[in-house]
XYZ file of C-alpha atoms in Angstrom:
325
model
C 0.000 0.000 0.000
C 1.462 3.616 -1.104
C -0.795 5.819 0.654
C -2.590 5.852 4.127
C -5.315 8.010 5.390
C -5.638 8.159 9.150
C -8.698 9.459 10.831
C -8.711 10.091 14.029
C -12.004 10.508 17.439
C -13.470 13.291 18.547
C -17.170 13.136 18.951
C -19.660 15.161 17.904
C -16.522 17.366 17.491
C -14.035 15.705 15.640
C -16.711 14.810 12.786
C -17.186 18.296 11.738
C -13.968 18.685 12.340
C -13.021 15.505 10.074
C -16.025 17.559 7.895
C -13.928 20.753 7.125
C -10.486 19.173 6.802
C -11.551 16.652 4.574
C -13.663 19.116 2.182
C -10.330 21.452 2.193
C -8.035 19.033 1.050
C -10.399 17.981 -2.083
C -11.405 21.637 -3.138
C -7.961 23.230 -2.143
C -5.424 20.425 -3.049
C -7.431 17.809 -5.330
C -7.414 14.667 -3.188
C -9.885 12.668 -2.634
C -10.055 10.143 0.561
C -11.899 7.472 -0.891
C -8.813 7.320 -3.291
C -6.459 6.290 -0.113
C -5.006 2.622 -0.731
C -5.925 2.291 3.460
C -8.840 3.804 5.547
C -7.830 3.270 8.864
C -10.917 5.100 11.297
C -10.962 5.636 15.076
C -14.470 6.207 16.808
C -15.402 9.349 14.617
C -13.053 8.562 12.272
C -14.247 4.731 11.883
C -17.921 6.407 10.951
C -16.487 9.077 8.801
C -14.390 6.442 6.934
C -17.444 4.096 6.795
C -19.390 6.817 5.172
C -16.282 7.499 2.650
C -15.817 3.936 1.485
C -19.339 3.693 0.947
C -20.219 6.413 -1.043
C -20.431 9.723 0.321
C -18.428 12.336 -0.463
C -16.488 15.467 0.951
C -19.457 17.635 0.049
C -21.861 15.365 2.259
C -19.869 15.819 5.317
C -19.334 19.374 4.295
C -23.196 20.046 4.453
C -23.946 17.734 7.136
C -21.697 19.933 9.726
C -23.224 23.317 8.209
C -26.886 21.734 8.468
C -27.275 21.740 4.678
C -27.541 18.834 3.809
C -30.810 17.944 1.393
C -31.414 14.414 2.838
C -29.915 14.496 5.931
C -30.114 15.826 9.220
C -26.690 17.402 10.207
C -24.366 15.838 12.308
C -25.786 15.275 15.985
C -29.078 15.721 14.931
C -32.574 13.696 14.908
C -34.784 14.401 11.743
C -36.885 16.312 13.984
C -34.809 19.346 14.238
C -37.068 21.343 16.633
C -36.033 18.631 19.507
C -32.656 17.933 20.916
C -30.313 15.368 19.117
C -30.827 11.577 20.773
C -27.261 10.859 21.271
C -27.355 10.950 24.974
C -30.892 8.721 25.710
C -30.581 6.886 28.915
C -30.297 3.221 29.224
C -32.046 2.691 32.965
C -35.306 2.804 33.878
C -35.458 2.859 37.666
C -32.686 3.801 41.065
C -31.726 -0.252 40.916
C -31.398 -0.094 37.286
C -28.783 3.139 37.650
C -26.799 1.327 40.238
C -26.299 -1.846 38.437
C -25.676 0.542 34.987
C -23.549 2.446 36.720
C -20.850 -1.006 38.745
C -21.506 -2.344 34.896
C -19.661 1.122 33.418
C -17.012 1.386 36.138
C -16.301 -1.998 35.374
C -15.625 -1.442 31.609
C -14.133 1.977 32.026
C -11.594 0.316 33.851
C -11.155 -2.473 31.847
C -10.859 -0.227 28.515
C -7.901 1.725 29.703
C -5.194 -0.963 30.607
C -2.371 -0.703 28.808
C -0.468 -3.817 30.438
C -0.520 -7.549 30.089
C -3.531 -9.151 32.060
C -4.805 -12.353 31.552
C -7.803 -12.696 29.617
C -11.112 -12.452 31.394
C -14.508 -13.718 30.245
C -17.444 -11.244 29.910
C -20.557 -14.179 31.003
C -23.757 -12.748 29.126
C -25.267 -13.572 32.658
C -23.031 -10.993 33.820
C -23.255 -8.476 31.323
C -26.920 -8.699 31.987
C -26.929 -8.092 35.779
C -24.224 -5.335 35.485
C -24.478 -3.773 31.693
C -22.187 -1.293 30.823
C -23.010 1.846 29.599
C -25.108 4.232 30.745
C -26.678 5.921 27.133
C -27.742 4.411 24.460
C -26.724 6.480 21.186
C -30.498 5.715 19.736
C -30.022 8.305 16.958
C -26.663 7.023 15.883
C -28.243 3.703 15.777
C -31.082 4.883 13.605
C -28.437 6.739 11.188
C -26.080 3.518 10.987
C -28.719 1.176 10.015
C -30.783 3.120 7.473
C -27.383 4.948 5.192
C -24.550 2.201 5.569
C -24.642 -1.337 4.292
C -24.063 -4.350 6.415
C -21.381 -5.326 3.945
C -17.920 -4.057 3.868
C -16.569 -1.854 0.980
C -14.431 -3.279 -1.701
C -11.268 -1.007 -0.577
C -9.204 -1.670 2.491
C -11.003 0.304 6.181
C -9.896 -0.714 9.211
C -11.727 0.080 12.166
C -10.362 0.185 15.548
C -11.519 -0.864 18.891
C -10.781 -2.205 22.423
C -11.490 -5.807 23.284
C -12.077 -5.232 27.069
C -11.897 -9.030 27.310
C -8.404 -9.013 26.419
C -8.050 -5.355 27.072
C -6.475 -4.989 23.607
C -6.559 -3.592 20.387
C -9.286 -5.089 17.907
C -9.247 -4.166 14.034
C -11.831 -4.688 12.796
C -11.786 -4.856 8.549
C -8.638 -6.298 8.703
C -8.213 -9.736 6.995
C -8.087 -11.900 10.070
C -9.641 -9.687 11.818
C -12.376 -10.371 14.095
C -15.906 -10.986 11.607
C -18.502 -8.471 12.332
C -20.590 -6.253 9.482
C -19.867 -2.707 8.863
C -22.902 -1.394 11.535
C -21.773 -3.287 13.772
C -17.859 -2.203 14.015
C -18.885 1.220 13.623
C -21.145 1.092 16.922
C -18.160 -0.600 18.873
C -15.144 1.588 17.218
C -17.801 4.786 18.248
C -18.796 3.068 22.204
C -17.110 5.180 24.206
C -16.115 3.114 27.217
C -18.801 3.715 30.424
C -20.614 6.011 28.256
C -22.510 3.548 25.501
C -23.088 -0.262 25.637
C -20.294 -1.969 24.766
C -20.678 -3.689 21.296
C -20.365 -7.872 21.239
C -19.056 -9.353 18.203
C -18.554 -13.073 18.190
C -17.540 -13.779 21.681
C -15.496 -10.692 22.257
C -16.949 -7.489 23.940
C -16.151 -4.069 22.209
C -15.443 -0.834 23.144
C -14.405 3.009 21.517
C -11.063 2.315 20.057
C -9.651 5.587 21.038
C -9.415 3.348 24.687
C -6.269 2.117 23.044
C -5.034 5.765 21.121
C -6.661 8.445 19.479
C -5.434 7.575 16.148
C -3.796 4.076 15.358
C -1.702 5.732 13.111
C 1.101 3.069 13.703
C -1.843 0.105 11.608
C -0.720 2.417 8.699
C 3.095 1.944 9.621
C 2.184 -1.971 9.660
C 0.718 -2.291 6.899
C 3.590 -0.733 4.563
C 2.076 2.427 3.852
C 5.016 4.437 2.529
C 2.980 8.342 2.867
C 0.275 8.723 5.173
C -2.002 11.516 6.042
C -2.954 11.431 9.480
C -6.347 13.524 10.405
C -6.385 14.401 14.991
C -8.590 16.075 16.098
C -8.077 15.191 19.508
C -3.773 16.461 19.232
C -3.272 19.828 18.959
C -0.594 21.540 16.466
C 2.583 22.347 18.604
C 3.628 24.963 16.396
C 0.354 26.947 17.238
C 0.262 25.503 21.020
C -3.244 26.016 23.146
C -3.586 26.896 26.584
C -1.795 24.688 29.441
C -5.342 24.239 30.006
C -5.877 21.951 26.710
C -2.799 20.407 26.412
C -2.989 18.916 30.152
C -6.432 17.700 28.473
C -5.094 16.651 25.241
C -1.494 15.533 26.509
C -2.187 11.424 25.923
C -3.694 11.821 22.520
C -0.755 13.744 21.565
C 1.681 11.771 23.195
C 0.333 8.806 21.578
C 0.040 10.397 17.914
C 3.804 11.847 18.738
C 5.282 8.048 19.269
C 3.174 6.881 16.313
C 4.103 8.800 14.180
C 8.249 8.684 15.380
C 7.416 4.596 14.297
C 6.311 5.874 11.199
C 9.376 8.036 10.224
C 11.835 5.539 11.513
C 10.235 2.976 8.806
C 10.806 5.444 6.414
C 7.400 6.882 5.601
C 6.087 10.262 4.881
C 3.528 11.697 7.148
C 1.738 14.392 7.379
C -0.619 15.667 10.556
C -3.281 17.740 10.637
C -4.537 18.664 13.960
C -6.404 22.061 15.235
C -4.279 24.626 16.812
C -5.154 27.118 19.143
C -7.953 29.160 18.002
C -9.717 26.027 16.740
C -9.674 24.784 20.286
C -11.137 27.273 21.517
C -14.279 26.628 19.418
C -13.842 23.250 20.042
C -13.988 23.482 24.009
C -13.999 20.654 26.552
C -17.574 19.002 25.446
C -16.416 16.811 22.521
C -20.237 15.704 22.192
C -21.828 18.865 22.393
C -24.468 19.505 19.664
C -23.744 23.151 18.934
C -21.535 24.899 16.891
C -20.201 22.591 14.596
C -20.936 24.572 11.663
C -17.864 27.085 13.224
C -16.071 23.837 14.001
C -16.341 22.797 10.040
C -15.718 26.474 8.774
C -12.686 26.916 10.958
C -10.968 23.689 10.186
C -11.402 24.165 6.331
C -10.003 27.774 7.021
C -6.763 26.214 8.754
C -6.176 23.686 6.446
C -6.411 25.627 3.554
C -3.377 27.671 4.885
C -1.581 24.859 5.610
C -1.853 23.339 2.565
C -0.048 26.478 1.463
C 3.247 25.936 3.329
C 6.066 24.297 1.645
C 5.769 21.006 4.192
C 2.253 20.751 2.765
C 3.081 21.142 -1.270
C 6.126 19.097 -0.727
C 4.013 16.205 0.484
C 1.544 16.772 -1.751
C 3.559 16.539 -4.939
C 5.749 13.054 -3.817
C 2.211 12.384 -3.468
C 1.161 12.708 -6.842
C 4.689 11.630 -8.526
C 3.978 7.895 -6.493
């Protein structure tokens, strides 16, 4: 594989964020994801790149973030867009029902985050049952999944990324040899963001967000021989344009993660190039990665920066290897 597109989480966030950088670098510098020989997608990047690889284009995600779009509500929104969006619906039903949600979520939190060897621990359905974890159900995303993407997977390479908690490692879904799921289904578990929504079971292995294990996974591009890759963060920030200590402190893993990932990638030789929001996109950003609101600014001010980037001489350099390979 020559060329690698890496898209990273973010919520509600990061897909108009993934909206505006993705519509720049078409209309500005002429390439188009879907043409990447590897989709590899993270939580909002796993449904962005779902959406690319089966079908929908740059201008879909572009309208979707501004609330454009003719067919569709925009992103974090029910077709009913007098009421709030139904991304945040909650799973219990009585006190008991909280309690048990809320062991059942600690539980799985905990589990999603362990980065060392443990040995591997059964999930019982009788378990799961008594102590679920997850304390929304995303009902809307649901909705949205099943009625505009296929069960089947696309032709061209996606990998989707999540967190067995079983295991408490690193699941790629898409991948040959990878665990056999359909495309709804690893988008709800790459997207299940650990205590938060249900974990997703495929098989006999329970699934969580795959930003659990990093933000980005650029390094499955590294693995898989991808000699340039374009790696999308929204959840890093651009050092050269540094936030507040505020949002680095909050962004500090993501970008240490992203920072070792992509030191893998340049000791194998490849080209990469990152393109994360910088200080005055933060600040429209803000702490609430699943917020509803102001996404449109989100989209608009992403284009904006990447636009200018793709102005710099790092940018056109990369861009014209790019289109001698």
């Amino acid at each position: 594989m020559n060329l690698g597109l890496v898209l990273g989480g973010g919520g509600m966030v990061g897909l108009s964020y993934h909206a505006g950088v993705l519509r720049a670098l078409e209309v500005e510098a002429g390439f188009v994801p879907d043409s990447a020989d590897l989709l590899v997608g993270t939580s909002a990047g796993a449904v962005v790149g779902a959406y690319l690889r089966t079908g929908w284009t740059t201008e879909d995600f572009w309208q979707l973030a501004l609330g454009t779009h003719p067919s569709a509500a925009g992103i974090g929104r029910n077709d009913d867009r007098d009421k709030g969006p139904h991304i945040f619906a909650p799973s219990w039903r009585s006190p008991i029902d909280l309690y048990r949600r809320a062991l059942g979520s600690a539980f799985v939190l905990g589990r999603s985050f362990i980065r060392w060897p443990v040995p591997p621990l059964p999930i019982p359905s009788l378990l799961g049952r008594a102590f679920p974890g997850g304390m929304f159900d995303m009902v809307e995303g649901r909705r949205r999944f099943e009625e505009e993407l296929p069960e089947a997977w696309p032709d061209k390479p996606l990998w989707l990324c999540a967190v067995d908690i079983g295991t408490t490692r690193r699941v790629v879904l898409g991948r040959p040899g990878g665990p056999e799921a359909t495309l709804r289904q690893a988008v709800l578990a790459s997207a299940a963001i650990p205590g938060v929504y249900r974990p997703v079971r495929v098989g006999g292995r329970v699934l969580v967000d795959g930003g659990a294990w990093s933000s980005t996974n650029l390094d499955l591009a590294v693995k898989a021989g991808c000699k340039m890759i374009i790696g999308v963060a929204p959840m890093a920030f651009d050092p050269e344009r540094a936030p507040t200590r505020l949002f680095q402190l909050i962004r500090r893993l993501p970008a240490r993660s992203l920072s070792a990932e992509v030191a893998l990638a340049r000791h194998k030789g490849a080209q990469v190039l990152l393109i994360r929001p910088d200080d005055q996109e933060l600040r429209l950003h803000g702490i609430n990665l699943m917020r509803p609101d102001g996404l449109d600014r989100i989209a608009r001010a992403a284009y904006e920066a990447t636009a200018r980037a793709l102005a710099t001489d790092r940018f056109r350099h990369f861009l014209a290897d790019l289109q001698a390979a």
